[in-house]
């Protein structure tokens, strides 16, 4: 078991760059493993996206303890599921990911403005359950969304 854990990639150590060809399967694979995924949708021509990318990268510098807190707060505050968002989320993992919509087209979620951040909860049924972060791309807003503030 220890060898398998050592062989698994340390995805949460950095922002995962997604491509259209593997976008949905990769997200679903992560969520089925019990990982919450926050995805930043951006484009190189988008002026506000540069700051969002920098802020997203800054979030990866969280400690392991903050990372567990990140996923719990993001899931609890982003949606109120059947239990009102009060389930215990201790020990959950969060993977930050990004996709360049200038070079990649995805069907879901429907992104109407850039930059946009969506959360896909662990064990969700699919991308239709992604929740959009509405509070802004400033580091403080993203940290609050992710529970690191």
mmCIF file of C-alpha atoms in Angstrom:
data_model
loop_
_atom_site.group_PDB
_atom_site.id
_atom_site.type_symbol
_atom_site.label_atom_id
_atom_site.label_comp_id
_atom_site.label_asym_id
_atom_site.label_seq_id
_atom_site.Cartn_x
_atom_site.Cartn_y
_atom_site.Cartn_z
ATOM 1 C CA UNK A 1 0.000 0.000 0.000
ATOM 2 C CA UNK A 2 2.853 2.382 0.806
ATOM 3 C CA UNK A 3 4.413 1.701 -2.596
ATOM 4 C CA UNK A 4 1.118 2.487 -4.325
ATOM 5 C CA UNK A 5 0.799 5.737 -2.376
ATOM 6 C CA UNK A 6 4.358 6.692 -3.302
ATOM 7 C CA UNK A 7 3.662 5.973 -6.975
ATOM 8 C CA UNK A 8 0.528 8.151 -7.075
ATOM 9 C CA UNK A 9 1.160 11.649 -8.454
ATOM 10 C CA UNK A 10 1.070 14.490 -5.938
ATOM 11 C CA UNK A 11 -1.612 16.381 -7.849
ATOM 12 C CA UNK A 12 -2.439 18.806 -5.055
ATOM 13 C CA UNK A 13 1.165 20.083 -4.979
ATOM 14 C CA UNK A 14 0.510 22.280 -8.022
ATOM 15 C CA UNK A 15 -2.251 23.564 -10.248
ATOM 16 C CA UNK A 16 -3.209 20.813 -12.694
ATOM 17 C CA UNK A 17 -3.350 22.025 -16.321
ATOM 18 C CA UNK A 18 -6.316 20.410 -18.117
ATOM 19 C CA UNK A 19 -6.866 19.849 -21.842
ATOM 20 C CA UNK A 20 -10.181 19.491 -23.686
ATOM 21 C CA UNK A 21 -9.429 15.909 -24.748
ATOM 22 C CA UNK A 22 -9.128 14.690 -21.156
ATOM 23 C CA UNK A 23 -11.100 17.387 -19.302
ATOM 24 C CA UNK A 24 -14.194 15.478 -18.211
ATOM 25 C CA UNK A 25 -12.577 12.040 -17.706
ATOM 26 C CA UNK A 26 -9.748 13.575 -15.637
ATOM 27 C CA UNK A 27 -12.130 15.553 -13.416
ATOM 28 C CA UNK A 28 -14.398 12.558 -12.907
ATOM 29 C CA UNK A 29 -11.418 10.320 -12.113
ATOM 30 C CA UNK A 30 -10.289 12.763 -9.412
ATOM 31 C CA UNK A 31 -13.756 13.175 -7.910
ATOM 32 C CA UNK A 32 -14.363 9.413 -7.884
ATOM 33 C CA UNK A 33 -11.141 9.101 -5.850
ATOM 34 C CA UNK A 34 -12.704 11.424 -3.267
ATOM 35 C CA UNK A 35 -10.984 14.646 -4.333
ATOM 36 C CA UNK A 36 -12.831 17.977 -4.629
ATOM 37 C CA UNK A 37 -11.653 19.913 -7.700
ATOM 38 C CA UNK A 38 -11.694 23.696 -8.144
ATOM 39 C CA UNK A 39 -11.225 24.607 -11.825
ATOM 40 C CA UNK A 40 -10.153 28.022 -13.091
ATOM 41 C CA UNK A 41 -11.355 28.742 -16.636
ATOM 42 C CA UNK A 42 -9.153 31.355 -18.329
ATOM 43 C CA UNK A 43 -7.846 32.599 -21.679
ATOM 44 C CA UNK A 44 -4.491 34.225 -22.524
ATOM 45 C CA UNK A 45 -6.195 37.316 -23.983
ATOM 46 C CA UNK A 46 -8.250 37.881 -20.798
ATOM 47 C CA UNK A 47 -6.803 40.778 -18.790
ATOM 48 C CA UNK A 48 -8.285 39.654 -15.446
ATOM 49 C CA UNK A 49 -7.180 36.074 -15.975
ATOM 50 C CA UNK A 50 -3.501 36.852 -15.329
ATOM 51 C CA UNK A 51 -4.312 37.913 -11.767
ATOM 52 C CA UNK A 52 -6.653 34.953 -11.286
ATOM 53 C CA UNK A 53 -3.895 32.572 -12.425
ATOM 54 C CA UNK A 54 -1.440 34.180 -9.990
ATOM 55 C CA UNK A 55 -3.980 33.965 -7.165
ATOM 56 C CA UNK A 56 -4.766 30.340 -7.952
ATOM 57 C CA UNK A 57 -1.041 29.527 -7.931
ATOM 58 C CA UNK A 58 -0.691 31.303 -4.558
ATOM 59 C CA UNK A 59 -3.371 29.039 -3.103
ATOM 60 C CA UNK A 60 -1.207 25.981 -3.844
ATOM 61 C CA UNK A 61 1.305 27.230 -1.309
ATOM 62 C CA UNK A 62 -1.083 26.332 1.524
ATOM 63 C CA UNK A 63 0.028 23.926 4.209
ATOM 64 C CA UNK A 64 -1.365 20.395 4.308
ATOM 65 C CA UNK A 65 -3.604 21.338 7.229
ATOM 66 C CA UNK A 66 -4.997 24.311 5.322
ATOM 67 C CA UNK A 67 -5.576 22.109 2.263
ATOM 68 C CA UNK A 68 -7.940 19.854 4.234
ATOM 69 C CA UNK A 69 -9.705 22.952 5.555
ATOM 70 C CA UNK A 70 -9.894 24.321 1.981
ATOM 71 C CA UNK A 71 -11.942 21.406 0.656
ATOM 72 C CA UNK A 72 -14.258 21.272 3.650
ATOM 73 C CA UNK A 73 -15.084 24.981 3.489
ATOM 74 C CA UNK A 74 -15.402 25.068 -0.298
ATOM 75 C CA UNK A 75 -17.916 22.231 -0.329
ATOM 76 C CA UNK A 76 -19.792 23.502 2.712
ATOM 77 C CA UNK A 77 -20.111 27.080 1.472
ATOM 78 C CA UNK A 78 -20.515 26.516 -2.261
ATOM 79 C CA UNK A 79 -23.638 24.400 -2.098
ATOM 80 C CA UNK A 80 -26.216 23.313 0.399
ATOM 81 C CA UNK A 81 -26.872 19.721 -0.761
ATOM 82 C CA UNK A 82 -29.435 17.503 0.887
ATOM 83 C CA UNK A 83 -27.812 17.905 4.290
ATOM 84 C CA UNK A 84 -27.503 21.690 4.163
ATOM 85 C CA UNK A 85 -23.723 21.501 3.744
ATOM 86 C CA UNK A 86 -23.278 20.325 7.338
ATOM 87 C CA UNK A 87 -21.635 16.979 6.644
ATOM 88 C CA UNK A 88 -18.228 16.316 8.151
ATOM 89 C CA UNK A 89 -15.560 17.046 5.542
ATOM 90 C CA UNK A 90 -12.418 16.479 7.597
ATOM 91 C CA UNK A 91 -9.609 14.914 5.631
ATOM 92 C CA UNK A 92 -10.992 15.771 2.192
ATOM 93 C CA UNK A 93 -8.568 16.747 -0.512
ATOM 94 C CA UNK A 94 -8.766 19.660 -2.927
ATOM 95 C CA UNK A 95 -7.105 19.722 -6.335
ATOM 96 C CA UNK A 96 -6.720 23.100 -8.037
ATOM 97 C CA UNK A 97 -6.922 22.843 -11.809
ATOM 98 C CA UNK A 98 -7.070 25.237 -14.743
ATOM 99 C CA UNK A 99 -8.028 25.127 -18.402
ATOM 100 C CA UNK A 100 -7.239 27.600 -21.164
ATOM 101 C CA UNK A 101 -10.521 28.216 -23.006
ATOM 102 C CA UNK A 102 -8.617 30.082 -25.713
ATOM 103 C CA UNK A 103 -7.096 26.761 -26.775
ATOM 104 C CA UNK A 104 -9.706 24.291 -25.473
ATOM 105 C CA UNK A 105 -13.463 24.003 -25.909
ATOM 106 C CA UNK A 106 -15.522 22.189 -23.269
ATOM 107 C CA UNK A 107 -19.266 21.574 -23.229
ATOM 108 C CA UNK A 108 -19.777 21.659 -19.470
ATOM 109 C CA UNK A 109 -19.947 23.663 -17.395
ATOM 110 C CA UNK A 110 -21.220 26.509 -19.573
ATOM 111 C CA UNK A 111 -18.741 29.311 -18.889
ATOM 112 C CA UNK A 112 -20.132 32.744 -19.755
ATOM 113 C CA UNK A 113 -17.327 34.967 -18.454
ATOM 114 C CA UNK A 114 -13.618 34.771 -17.813
ATOM 115 C CA UNK A 115 -12.048 34.195 -15.459
ATOM 116 C CA UNK A 116 -14.437 31.781 -13.752
ATOM 117 C CA UNK A 117 -13.880 29.264 -10.976
ATOM 118 C CA UNK A 118 -16.068 26.182 -10.538
ATOM 119 C CA UNK A 119 -15.995 23.550 -7.805
ATOM 120 C CA UNK A 120 -16.712 19.904 -8.559
ATOM 121 C CA UNK A 121 -17.391 18.002 -5.371
ATOM 122 C CA UNK A 122 -15.870 14.609 -4.609
ATOM 123 C CA UNK A 123 -18.048 11.686 -5.687
ATOM 124 C CA UNK A 124 -20.321 13.954 -7.750
ATOM 125 C CA UNK A 125 -22.277 12.469 -10.634
ATOM 126 C CA UNK A 126 -20.742 14.743 -13.261
ATOM 127 C CA UNK A 127 -19.920 18.228 -14.485
ATOM 128 C CA UNK A 128 -23.558 19.330 -14.348
ATOM 129 C CA UNK A 129 -23.070 19.486 -10.559
ATOM 130 C CA UNK A 130 -20.211 21.987 -10.743
ATOM 131 C CA UNK A 131 -20.842 25.077 -8.596
ATOM 132 C CA UNK A 132 -19.640 28.514 -9.779
ATOM 133 C CA UNK A 133 -17.696 30.737 -7.401
ATOM 134 C CA UNK A 134 -19.387 34.156 -7.592
ATOM 135 C CA UNK A 135 -17.312 36.256 -5.156
ATOM 136 C CA UNK A 136 -14.421 37.325 -7.406
ATOM 137 C CA UNK A 137 -10.877 36.372 -8.335
ATOM 138 C CA UNK A 138 -9.003 38.341 -5.687
ATOM 139 C CA UNK A 139 -6.808 36.154 -3.497
ATOM 140 C CA UNK A 140 -8.899 36.951 -0.410
ATOM 141 C CA UNK A 141 -12.142 35.942 -2.174
ATOM 142 C CA UNK A 142 -10.629 32.720 -3.500
ATOM 143 C CA UNK A 143 -9.120 31.922 -0.104
ATOM 144 C CA UNK A 144 -12.507 32.529 1.565
ATOM 145 C CA UNK A 145 -14.197 30.294 -1.031
ATOM 146 C CA UNK A 146 -11.559 27.674 -0.308
ATOM 147 C CA UNK A 147 -11.605 28.156 3.467
ATOM 148 C CA UNK A 148 -7.982 29.228 3.829
ATOM 149 C CA UNK A 149 -8.664 32.706 5.188
#
